[in-house]
Short mmCIF file of C-alpha atoms and ligand atoms in Angstrom, two decimals:
data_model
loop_
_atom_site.label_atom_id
_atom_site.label_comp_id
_atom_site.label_asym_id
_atom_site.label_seq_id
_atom_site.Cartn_x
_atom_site.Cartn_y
_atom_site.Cartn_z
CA UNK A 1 -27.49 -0.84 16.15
CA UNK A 2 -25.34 -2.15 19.29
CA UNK A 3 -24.24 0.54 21.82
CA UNK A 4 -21.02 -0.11 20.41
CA UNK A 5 -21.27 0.99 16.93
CA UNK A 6 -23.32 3.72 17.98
CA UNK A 7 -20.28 4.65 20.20
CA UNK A 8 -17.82 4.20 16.94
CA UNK A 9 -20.23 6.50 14.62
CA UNK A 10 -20.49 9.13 17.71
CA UNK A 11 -16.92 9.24 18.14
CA UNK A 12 -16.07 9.33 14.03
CA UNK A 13 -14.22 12.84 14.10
CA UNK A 14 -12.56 12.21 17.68
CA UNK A 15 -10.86 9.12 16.63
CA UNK A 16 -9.88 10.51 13.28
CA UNK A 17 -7.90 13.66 14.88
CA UNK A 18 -6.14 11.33 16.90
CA UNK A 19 -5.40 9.56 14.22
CA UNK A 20 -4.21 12.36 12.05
CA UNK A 21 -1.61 13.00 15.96
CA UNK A 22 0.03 10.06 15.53
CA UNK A 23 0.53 10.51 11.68
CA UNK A 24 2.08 13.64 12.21
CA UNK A 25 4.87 11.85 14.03
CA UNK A 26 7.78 11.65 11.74
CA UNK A 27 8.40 7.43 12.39
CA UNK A 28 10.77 6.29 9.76
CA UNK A 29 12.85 3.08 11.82
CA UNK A 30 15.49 2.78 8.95
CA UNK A 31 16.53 6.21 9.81
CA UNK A 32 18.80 7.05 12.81
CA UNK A 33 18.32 10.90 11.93
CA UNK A 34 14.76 10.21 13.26
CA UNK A 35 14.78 8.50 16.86
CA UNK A 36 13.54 11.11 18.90
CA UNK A 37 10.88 10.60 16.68
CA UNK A 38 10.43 6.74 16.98
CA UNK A 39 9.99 7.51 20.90
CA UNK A 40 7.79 9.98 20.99
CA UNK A 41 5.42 7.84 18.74
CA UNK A 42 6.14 4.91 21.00
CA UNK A 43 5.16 6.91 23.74
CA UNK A 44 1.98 8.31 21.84
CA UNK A 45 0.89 5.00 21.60
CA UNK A 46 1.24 4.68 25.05
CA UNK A 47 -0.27 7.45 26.53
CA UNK A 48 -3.05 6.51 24.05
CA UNK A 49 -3.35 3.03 25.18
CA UNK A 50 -4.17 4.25 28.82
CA UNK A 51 -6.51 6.45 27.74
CA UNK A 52 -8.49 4.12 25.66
CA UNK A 53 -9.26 1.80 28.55
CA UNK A 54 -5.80 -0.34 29.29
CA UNK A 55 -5.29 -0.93 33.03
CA UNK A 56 -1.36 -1.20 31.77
CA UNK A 57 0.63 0.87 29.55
CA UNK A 58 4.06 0.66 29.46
CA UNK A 59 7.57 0.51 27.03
CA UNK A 60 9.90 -1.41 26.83
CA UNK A 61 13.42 -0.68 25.99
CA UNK A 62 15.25 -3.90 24.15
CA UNK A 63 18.30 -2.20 22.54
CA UNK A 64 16.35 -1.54 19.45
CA UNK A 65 13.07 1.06 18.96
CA UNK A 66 11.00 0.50 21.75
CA UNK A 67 8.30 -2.18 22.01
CA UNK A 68 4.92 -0.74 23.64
CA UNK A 69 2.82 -3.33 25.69
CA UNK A 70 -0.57 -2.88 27.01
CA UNK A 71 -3.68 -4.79 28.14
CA UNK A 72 -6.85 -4.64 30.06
CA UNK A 73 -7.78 -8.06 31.76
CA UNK A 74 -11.07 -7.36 33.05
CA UNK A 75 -12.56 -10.28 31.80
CA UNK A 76 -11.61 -13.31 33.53
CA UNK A 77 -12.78 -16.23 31.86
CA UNK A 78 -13.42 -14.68 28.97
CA UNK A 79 -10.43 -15.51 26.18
CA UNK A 80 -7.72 -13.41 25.38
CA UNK A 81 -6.43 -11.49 22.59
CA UNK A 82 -3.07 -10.11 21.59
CA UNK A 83 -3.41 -7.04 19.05
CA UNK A 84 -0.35 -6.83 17.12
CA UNK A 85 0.88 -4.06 14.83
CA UNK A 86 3.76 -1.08 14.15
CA UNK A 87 4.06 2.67 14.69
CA UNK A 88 7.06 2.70 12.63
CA UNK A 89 7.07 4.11 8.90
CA UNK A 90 8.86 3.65 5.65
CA UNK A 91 10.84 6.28 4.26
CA UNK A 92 9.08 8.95 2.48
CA UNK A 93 11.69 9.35 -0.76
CA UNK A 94 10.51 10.41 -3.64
CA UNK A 95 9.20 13.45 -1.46
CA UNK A 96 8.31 15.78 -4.39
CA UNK A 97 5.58 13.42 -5.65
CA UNK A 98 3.89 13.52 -2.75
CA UNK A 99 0.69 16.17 -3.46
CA UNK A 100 0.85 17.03 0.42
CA UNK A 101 3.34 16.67 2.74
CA UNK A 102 3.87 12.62 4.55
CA UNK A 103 3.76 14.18 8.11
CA UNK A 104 0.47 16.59 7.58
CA UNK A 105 -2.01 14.34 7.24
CA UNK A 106 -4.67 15.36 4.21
CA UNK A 107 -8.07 14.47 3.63
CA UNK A 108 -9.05 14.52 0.05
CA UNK A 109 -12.42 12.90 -1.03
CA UNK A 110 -12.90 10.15 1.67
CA UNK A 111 -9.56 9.55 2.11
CA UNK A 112 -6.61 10.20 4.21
CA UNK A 113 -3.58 11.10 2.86
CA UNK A 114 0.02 10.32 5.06
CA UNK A 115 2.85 8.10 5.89
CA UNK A 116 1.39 5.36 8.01
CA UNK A 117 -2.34 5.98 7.13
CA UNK A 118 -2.65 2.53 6.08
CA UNK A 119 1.01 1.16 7.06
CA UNK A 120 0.09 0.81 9.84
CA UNK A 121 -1.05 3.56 12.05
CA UNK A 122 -4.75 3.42 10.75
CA UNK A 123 -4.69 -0.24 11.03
CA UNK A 124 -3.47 -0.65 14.57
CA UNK A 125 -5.67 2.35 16.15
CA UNK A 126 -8.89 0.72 14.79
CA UNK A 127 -8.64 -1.62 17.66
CA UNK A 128 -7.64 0.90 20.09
CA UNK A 129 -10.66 2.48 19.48
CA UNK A 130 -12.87 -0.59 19.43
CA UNK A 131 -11.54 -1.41 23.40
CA UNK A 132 -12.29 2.15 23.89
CA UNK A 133 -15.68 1.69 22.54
CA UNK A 134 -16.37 -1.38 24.22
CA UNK A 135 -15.56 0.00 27.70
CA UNK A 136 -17.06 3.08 27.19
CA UNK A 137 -20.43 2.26 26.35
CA UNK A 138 -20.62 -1.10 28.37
CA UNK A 139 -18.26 -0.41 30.82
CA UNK A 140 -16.37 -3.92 29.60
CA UNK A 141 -15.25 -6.08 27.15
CA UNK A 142 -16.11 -9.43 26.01
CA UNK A 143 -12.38 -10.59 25.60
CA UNK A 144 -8.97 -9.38 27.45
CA UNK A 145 -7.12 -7.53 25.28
CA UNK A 146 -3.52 -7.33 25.16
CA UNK A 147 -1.40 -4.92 22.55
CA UNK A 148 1.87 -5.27 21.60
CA UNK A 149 2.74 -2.77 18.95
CA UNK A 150 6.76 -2.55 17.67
CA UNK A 151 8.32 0.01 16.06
CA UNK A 152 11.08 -2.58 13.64
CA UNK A 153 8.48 -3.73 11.62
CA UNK A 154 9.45 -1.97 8.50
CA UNK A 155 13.30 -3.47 9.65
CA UNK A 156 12.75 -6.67 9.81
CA UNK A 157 11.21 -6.82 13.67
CA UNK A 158 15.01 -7.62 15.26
CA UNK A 159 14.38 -6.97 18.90
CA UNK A 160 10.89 -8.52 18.81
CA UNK A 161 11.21 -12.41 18.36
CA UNK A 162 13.57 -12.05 21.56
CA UNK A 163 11.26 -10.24 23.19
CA UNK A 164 8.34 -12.48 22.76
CA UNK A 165 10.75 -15.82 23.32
CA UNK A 166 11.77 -14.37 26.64
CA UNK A 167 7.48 -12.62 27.25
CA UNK A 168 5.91 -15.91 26.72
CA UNK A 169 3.42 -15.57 29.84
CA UNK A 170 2.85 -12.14 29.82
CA UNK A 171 1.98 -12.40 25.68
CA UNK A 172 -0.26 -15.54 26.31
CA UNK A 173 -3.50 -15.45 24.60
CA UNK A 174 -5.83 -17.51 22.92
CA UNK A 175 -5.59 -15.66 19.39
CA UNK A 176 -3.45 -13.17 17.65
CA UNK A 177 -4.94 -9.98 15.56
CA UNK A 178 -3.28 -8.62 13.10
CA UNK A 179 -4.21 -5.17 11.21
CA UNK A 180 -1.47 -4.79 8.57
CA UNK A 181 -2.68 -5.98 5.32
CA UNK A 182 -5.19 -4.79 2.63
CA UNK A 183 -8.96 -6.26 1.74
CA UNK A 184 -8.76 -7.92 -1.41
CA UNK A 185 -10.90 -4.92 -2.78
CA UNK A 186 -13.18 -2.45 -1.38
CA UNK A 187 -16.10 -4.61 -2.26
CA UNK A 188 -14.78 -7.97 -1.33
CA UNK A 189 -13.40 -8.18 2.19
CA UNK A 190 -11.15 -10.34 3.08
CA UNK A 191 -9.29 -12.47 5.13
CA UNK A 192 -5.35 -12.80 5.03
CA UNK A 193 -4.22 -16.65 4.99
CA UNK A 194 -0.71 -16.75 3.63
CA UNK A 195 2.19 -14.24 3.65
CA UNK A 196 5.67 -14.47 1.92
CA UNK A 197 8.53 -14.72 3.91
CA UNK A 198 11.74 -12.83 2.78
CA UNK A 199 15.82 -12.50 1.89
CA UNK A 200 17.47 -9.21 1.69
CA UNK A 201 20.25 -8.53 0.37
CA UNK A 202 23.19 -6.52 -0.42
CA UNK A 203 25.62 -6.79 -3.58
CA UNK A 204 29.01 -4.99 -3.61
CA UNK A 205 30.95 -5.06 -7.08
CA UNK A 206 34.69 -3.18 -7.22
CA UNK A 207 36.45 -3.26 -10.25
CA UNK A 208 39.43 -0.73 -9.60
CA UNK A 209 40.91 1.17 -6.69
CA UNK A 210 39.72 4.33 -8.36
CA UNK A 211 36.96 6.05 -10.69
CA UNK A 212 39.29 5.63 -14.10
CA UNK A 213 38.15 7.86 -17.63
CA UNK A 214 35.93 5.83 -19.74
CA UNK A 215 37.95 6.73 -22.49
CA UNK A 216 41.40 6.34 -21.11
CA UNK A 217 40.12 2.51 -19.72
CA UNK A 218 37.34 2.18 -21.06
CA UNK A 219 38.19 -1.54 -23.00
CA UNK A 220 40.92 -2.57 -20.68
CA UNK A 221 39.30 -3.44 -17.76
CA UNK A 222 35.78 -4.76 -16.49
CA UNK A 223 33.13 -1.99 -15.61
CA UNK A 224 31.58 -3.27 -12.24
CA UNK A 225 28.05 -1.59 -13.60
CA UNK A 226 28.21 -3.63 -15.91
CA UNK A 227 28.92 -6.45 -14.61
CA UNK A 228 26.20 -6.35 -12.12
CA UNK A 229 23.79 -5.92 -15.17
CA UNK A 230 24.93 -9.27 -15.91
CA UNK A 231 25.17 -10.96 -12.62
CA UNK A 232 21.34 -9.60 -12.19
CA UNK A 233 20.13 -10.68 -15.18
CA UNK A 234 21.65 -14.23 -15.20
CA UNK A 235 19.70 -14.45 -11.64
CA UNK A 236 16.23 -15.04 -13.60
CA UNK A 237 15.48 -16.78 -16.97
CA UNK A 238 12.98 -15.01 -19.35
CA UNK A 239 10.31 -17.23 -17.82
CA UNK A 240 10.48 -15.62 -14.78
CA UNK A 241 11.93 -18.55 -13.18
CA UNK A 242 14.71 -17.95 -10.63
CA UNK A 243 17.87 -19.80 -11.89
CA UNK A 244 20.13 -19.82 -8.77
CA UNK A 245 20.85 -23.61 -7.66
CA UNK A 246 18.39 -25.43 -5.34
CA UNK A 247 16.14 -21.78 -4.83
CA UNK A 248 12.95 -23.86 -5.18
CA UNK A 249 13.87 -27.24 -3.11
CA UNK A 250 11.73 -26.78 -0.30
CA UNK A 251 8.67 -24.41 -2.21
CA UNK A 252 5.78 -26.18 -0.80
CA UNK A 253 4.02 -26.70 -4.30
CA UNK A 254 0.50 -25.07 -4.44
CA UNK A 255 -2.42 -28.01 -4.10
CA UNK A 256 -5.43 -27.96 -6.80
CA UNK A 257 -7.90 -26.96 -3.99
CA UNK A 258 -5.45 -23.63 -3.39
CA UNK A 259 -5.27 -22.68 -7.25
CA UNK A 260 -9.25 -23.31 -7.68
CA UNK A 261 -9.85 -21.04 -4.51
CA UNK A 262 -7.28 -18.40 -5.56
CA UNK A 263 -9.01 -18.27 -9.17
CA UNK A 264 -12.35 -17.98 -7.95
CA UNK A 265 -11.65 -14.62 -6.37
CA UNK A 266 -12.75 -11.91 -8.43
CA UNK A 267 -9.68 -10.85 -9.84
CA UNK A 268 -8.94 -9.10 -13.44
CA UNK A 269 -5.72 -8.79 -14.77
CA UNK A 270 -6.56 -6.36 -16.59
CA UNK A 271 -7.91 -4.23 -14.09
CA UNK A 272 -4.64 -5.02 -12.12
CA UNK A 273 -2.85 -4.08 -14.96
CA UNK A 274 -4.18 -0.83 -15.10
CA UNK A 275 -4.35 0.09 -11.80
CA UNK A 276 -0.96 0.24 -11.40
CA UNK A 277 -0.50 1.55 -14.52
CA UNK A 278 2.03 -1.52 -16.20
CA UNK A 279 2.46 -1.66 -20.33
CA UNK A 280 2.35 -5.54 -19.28
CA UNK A 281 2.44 -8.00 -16.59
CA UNK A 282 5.23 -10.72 -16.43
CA UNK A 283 5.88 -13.55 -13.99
CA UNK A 284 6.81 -17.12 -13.49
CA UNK A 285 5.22 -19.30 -16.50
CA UNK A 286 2.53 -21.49 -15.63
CA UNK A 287 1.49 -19.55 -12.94
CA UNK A 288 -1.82 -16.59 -12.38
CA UNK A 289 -1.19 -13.94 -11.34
CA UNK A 290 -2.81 -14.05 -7.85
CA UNK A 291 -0.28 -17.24 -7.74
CA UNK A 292 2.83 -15.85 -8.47
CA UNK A 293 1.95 -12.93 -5.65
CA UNK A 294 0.71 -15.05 -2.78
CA UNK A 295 2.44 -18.91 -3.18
CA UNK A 296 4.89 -18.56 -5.82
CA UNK A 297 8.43 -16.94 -4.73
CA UNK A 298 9.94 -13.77 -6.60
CA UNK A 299 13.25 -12.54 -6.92
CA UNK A 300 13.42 -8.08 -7.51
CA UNK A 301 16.06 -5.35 -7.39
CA UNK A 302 14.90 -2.90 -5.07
CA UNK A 303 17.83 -0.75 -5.81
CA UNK A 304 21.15 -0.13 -7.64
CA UNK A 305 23.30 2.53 -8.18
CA UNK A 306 27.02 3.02 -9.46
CA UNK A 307 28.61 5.52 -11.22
CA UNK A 308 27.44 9.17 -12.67
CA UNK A 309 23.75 10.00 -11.76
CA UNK A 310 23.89 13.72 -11.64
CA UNK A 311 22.62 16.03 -14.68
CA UNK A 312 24.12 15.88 -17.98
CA UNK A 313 27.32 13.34 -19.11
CA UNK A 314 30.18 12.82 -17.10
CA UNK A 315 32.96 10.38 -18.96
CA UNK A 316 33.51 7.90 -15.90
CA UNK A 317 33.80 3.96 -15.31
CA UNK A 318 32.91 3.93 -11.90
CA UNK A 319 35.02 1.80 -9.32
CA UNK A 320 32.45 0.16 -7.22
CA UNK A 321 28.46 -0.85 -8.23
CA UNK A 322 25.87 -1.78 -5.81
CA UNK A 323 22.34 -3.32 -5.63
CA UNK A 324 19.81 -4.70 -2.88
CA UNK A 325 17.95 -7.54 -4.12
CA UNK A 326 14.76 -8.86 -2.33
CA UNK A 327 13.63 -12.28 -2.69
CA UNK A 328 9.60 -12.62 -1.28
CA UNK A 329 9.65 -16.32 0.14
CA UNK A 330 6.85 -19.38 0.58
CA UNK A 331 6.29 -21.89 2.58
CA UNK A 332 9.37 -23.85 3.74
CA UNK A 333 11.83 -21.82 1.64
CA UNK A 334 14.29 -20.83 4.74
CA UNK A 335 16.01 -17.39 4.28
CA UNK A 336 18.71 -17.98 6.10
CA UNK A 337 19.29 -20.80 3.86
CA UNK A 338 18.46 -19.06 0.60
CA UNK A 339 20.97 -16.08 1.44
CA UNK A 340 23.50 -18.70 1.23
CA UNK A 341 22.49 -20.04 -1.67
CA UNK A 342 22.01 -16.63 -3.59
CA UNK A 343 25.53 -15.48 -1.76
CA UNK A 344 27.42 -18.67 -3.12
CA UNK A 345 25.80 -18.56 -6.75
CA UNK A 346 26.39 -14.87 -7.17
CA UNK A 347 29.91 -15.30 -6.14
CA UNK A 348 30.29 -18.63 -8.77
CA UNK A 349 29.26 -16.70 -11.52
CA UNK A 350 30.63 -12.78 -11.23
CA UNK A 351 33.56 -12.14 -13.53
CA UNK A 352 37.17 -13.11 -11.99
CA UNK A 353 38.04 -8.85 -13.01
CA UNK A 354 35.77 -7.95 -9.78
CA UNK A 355 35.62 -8.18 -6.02
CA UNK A 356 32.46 -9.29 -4.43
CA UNK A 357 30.82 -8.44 -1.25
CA UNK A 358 27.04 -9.93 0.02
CA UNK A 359 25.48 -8.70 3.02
CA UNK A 360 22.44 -10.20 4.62
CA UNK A 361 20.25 -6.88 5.25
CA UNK A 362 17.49 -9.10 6.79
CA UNK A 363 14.95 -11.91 6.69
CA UNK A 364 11.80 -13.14 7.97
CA UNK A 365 10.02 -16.85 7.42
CA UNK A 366 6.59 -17.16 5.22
CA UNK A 367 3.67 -17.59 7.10
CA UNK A 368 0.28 -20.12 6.30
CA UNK A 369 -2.98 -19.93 8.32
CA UNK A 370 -5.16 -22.82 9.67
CA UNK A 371 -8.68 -22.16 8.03
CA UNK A 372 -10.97 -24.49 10.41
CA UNK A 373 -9.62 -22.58 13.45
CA UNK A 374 -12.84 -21.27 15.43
CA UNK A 375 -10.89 -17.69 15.82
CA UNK A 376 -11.06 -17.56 11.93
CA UNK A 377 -14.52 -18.13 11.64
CA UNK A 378 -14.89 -15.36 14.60
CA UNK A 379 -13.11 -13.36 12.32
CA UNK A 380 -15.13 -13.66 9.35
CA UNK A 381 -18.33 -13.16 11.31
CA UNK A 382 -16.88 -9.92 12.71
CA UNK A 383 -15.97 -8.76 8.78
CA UNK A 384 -19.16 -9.97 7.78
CA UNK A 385 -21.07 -7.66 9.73
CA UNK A 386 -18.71 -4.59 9.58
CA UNK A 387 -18.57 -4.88 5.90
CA UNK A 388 -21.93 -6.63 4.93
CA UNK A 389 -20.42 -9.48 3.17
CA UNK A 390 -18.92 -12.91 3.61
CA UNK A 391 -15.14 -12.48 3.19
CA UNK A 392 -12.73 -13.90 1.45
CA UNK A 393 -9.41 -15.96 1.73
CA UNK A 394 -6.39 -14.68 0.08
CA UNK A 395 -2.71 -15.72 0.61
CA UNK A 396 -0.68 -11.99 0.85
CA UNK A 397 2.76 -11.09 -1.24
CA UNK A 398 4.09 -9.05 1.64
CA UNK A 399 5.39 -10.09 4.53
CA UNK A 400 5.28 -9.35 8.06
CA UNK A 401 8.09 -11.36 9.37
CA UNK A 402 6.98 -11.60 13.06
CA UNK A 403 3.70 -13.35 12.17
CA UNK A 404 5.56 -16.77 12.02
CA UNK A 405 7.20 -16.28 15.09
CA UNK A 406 3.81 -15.54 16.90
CA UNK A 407 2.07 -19.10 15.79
CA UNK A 408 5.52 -20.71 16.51
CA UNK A 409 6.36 -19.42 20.08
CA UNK A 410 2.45 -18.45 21.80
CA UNK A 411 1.19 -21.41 19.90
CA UNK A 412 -1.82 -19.31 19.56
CA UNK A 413 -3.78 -18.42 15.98
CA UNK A 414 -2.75 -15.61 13.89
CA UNK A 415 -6.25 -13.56 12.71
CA UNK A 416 -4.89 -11.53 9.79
CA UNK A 417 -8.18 -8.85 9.29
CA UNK A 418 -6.24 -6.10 7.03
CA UNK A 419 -8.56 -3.59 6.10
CA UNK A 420 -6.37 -1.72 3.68
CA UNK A 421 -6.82 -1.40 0.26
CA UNK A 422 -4.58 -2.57 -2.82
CA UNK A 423 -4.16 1.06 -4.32
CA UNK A 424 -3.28 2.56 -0.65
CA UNK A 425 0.26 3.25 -1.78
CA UNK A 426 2.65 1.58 0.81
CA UNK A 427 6.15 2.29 1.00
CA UNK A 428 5.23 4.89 -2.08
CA UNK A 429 4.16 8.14 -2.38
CA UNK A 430 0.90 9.65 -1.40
CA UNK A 431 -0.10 6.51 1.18
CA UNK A 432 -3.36 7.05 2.27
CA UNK A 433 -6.17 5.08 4.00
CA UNK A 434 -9.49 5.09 3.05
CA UNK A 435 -11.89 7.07 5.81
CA UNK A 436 -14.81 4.25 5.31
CA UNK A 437 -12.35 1.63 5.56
CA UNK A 438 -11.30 2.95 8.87
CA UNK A 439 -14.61 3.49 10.25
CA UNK A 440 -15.84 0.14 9.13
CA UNK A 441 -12.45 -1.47 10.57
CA UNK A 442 -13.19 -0.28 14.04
CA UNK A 443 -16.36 -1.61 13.76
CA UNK A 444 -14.82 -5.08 12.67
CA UNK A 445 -12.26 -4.86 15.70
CA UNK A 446 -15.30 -4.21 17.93
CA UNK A 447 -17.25 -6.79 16.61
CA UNK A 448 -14.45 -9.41 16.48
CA UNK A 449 -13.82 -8.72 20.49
CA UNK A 450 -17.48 -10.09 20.27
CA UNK A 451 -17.38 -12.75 18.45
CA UNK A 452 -14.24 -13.96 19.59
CA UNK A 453 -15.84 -14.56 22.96
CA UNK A 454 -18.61 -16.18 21.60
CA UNK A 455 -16.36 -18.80 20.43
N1 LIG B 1 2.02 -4.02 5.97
C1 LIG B 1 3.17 -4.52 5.31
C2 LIG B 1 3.04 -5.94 4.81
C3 LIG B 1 1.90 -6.22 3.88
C4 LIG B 1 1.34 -5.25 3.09
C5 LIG B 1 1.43 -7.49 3.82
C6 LIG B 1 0.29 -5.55 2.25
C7 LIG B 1 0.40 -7.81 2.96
C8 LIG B 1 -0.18 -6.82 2.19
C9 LIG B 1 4.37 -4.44 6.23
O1 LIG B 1 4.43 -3.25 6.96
C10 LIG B 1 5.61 -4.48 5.38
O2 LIG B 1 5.77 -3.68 4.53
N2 LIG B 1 6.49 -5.42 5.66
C11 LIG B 1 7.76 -5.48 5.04
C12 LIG B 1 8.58 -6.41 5.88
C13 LIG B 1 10.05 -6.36 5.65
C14 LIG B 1 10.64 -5.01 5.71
C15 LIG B 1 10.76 -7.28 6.61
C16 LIG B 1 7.65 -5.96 3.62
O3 LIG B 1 6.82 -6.80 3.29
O4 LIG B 1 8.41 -5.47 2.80
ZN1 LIG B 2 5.11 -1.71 5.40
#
């Protein structure tokens, strides 16, 4: 065992308390009521940064949550790497099924239970702690390190693309590392090759000026609930195929060599079923599932509401209906483009009796890796090691807008090394991380400064 790992193992408990700090930091970005919040996290990280090793530590203000930078460039010659990830949260609603509170972190068998165990506070201090373990048992590290960790990510990442456009030299690096998706399962580890891009957005219906009785009205006029059951459902055929105008010109098609290597991962739709506890799946015909999550795009309400929602009956035809609709993107589908598409389809086909409204909530481009890239196979050594077995490729559903933007503007290879897992609850209640995951992660941060710098 290196004097590295033995470092990690050591230093188990340590890194897990500070873990559990940052996790009791209340970081939801969507929420204004929680901005002292967002900067005392930001400033966490900071303060954390410097004490793991970094020779610079510092925020920076952009208009929007703060954007913490750090690095420690004590190995000239040596490459350089830019850690990437986000101290902001998602919103903890539905709070009473949550079995502990989001913001007291919870162990319970081998696992951690909080807000941001796996999404992404877990994921980015694993290579926090593998600097720290590098410098503290060798007194260096094989590569420079550089971290740049954002607190929009769960917003769309608005400040950030700016900030790296205008950043280019001090974010230059040979590879990017991302922490901020899951292992295809805990026994087959994994490397991240695609992600979905995405369109957000925003549907407004009014009917009337006024809530009117159902039974006064109800007959004379069109019910805006209603009609945005409609306008939703004409949005995707029973074949799961999206049926707005042009939505799949520029899907790059999947090639044979990407379905065979997507089917021979060792996936069970039944087991995937199950887990997640569905009567059925459904998605686009002619398609696996492992296809229509990582290549295929997909079209969801992620919310609607409109009328009476309260206890009991209430005789009402509301004036106004709303929705927000997600659409998970692939390679070359533009969202920018889509929105307008979506916006000018919806509008074609609601019902003359209401008024409609579309707002653009936000966007972000899909993402593809190159495989040959030397930093991937670094990567895969590193998660070979940590986790005793070759991993994986997988193309992700989720998206993580700024990725693009990184291989775009530094020009440099994006390493996605998730170490989640698919049942860690994101965005839902009772998130948690997985304790061996974590350990094992640092040790496949620590090993990936390693092998990174052996080329
Ligand atoms: N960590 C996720 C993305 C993710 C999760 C990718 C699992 C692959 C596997 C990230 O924090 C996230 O949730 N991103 C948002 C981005 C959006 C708000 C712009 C998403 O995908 O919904
Ligand atoms: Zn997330």
């Amino acid at each position: 065992m290196s004097v590295v790992s033995t470092y990690l193992k050591k230093n188990r408990s340590k890194h897990l308390e500070e873990l559990k700090e940052i996790l009791r930091i209340p970081s939801v970005s969507t929420d204004p009521a929680h901005k002292a919040d967002i900067l005392e996290a930001a400033k966490w990280i900071e303060a954390r940064l410097g004490a793991a090793g970094c020779t610079r530590a510092e925020i920076h203000e952009t208009g929007g949550h703060p954007i913490v930078y750090g690095e420690w460039l004590g190995a000239p010659g040596a490459p350089t790497i830019l850690v990437y990830g986000h101290y902001d949260v998602q919103p903890v609603d539905p709070i009473e099924l949550w079995n502990t509170g989001p913001f007291e972190p919870t162990e319970r068998a081998g696992k951690l239970y909080a807000r941001g165990a796996a999404d992404d506070k877990g994921q980015v201090l694993i290579h926090v702690n593998a600097l720290e373990a590098h410098l503290q048992s060798n007194g260096t590290c094989p590569v420079n390190v550089k971290f740049l960790i954002e607190g929009e990510e769960e917003i769309g990442s608005e400040h950030l693309a700016p900030f790296i456009k205008k950043n280019r030299k001090l974010l230059a690096c040979d590879a990017v590392v991302v922490s901020d998706t899951s292992m295809f399962d805990k026994k087959t580890p994994s490397l991240c090759t695609g992600l979905r891009g995405l369109c957000y957005l925003q549907i407004e219906l009014t009917g009337t000026k006024r809530d009117l009785h159902s039974g006064c009205f109800g007959g004379a006029v069109v019910n805006p609930a209603n009609a945005m059951a409609d306008l939703i459902s004409a949005l995707k055929g029973k074949n799961g195929k999206i049926k707005v105008p042009g939505f799949y010109d520029d899907v790059v098609k999947l090639t044979r060599a990407e379905r065979n290597s997507l089917a021979s991962l060792p996936h069970s739709d039944e087991k995937y079923r199950r887990e997640i506890g569905a009567p059925a799946l459904f998605g686009e015909k002619g398609y696996t599932t492992l296809e229509r999550v990582g290549a295929r795009p997909s079209l969801d309400v992620n919310g609607i509401w409109s009328g009476f929602t309260g206890e009991g009956a209430k005789t009402v035809i509301p004036a106004v209906a709303h929705a927000k609709i997600s659409m998970r993107l692939v390679p070359n589908q533009s969202p920018s483009k889509i929105a307008r598409l979506v916006t000018d389809h919806i509008k074609a086909i609601a019902p003359e009796s209401v008024k409609v409204k579309v707002k653009n909530l936000h966007g972000g481009d899909a993402w593809m890796a190159s495989l040959d890239h030397p930093a991937i196979r670094a990567a895969g050594r590193a998660v070979e090691r940590a986790f005793g077995k070759a991993p994986v490729f997988n193309r992700e559903g989720g998206s993580i807008p700024i990725v693009a933007t990184f291989s775009r503007v530094l020009a440099a290879p994006c390493i996605l090394m998730g170490i989640g897992l698919p049942d860690d609850a994101l965005h839902a209640p009772n998130e948690k991380i997985d304790l061996s995951q974590f350990y094992k992660g640092r040790d496949a941060a620590a090993y990936l400064m390693e092998e990174i710098a052996r080329g």
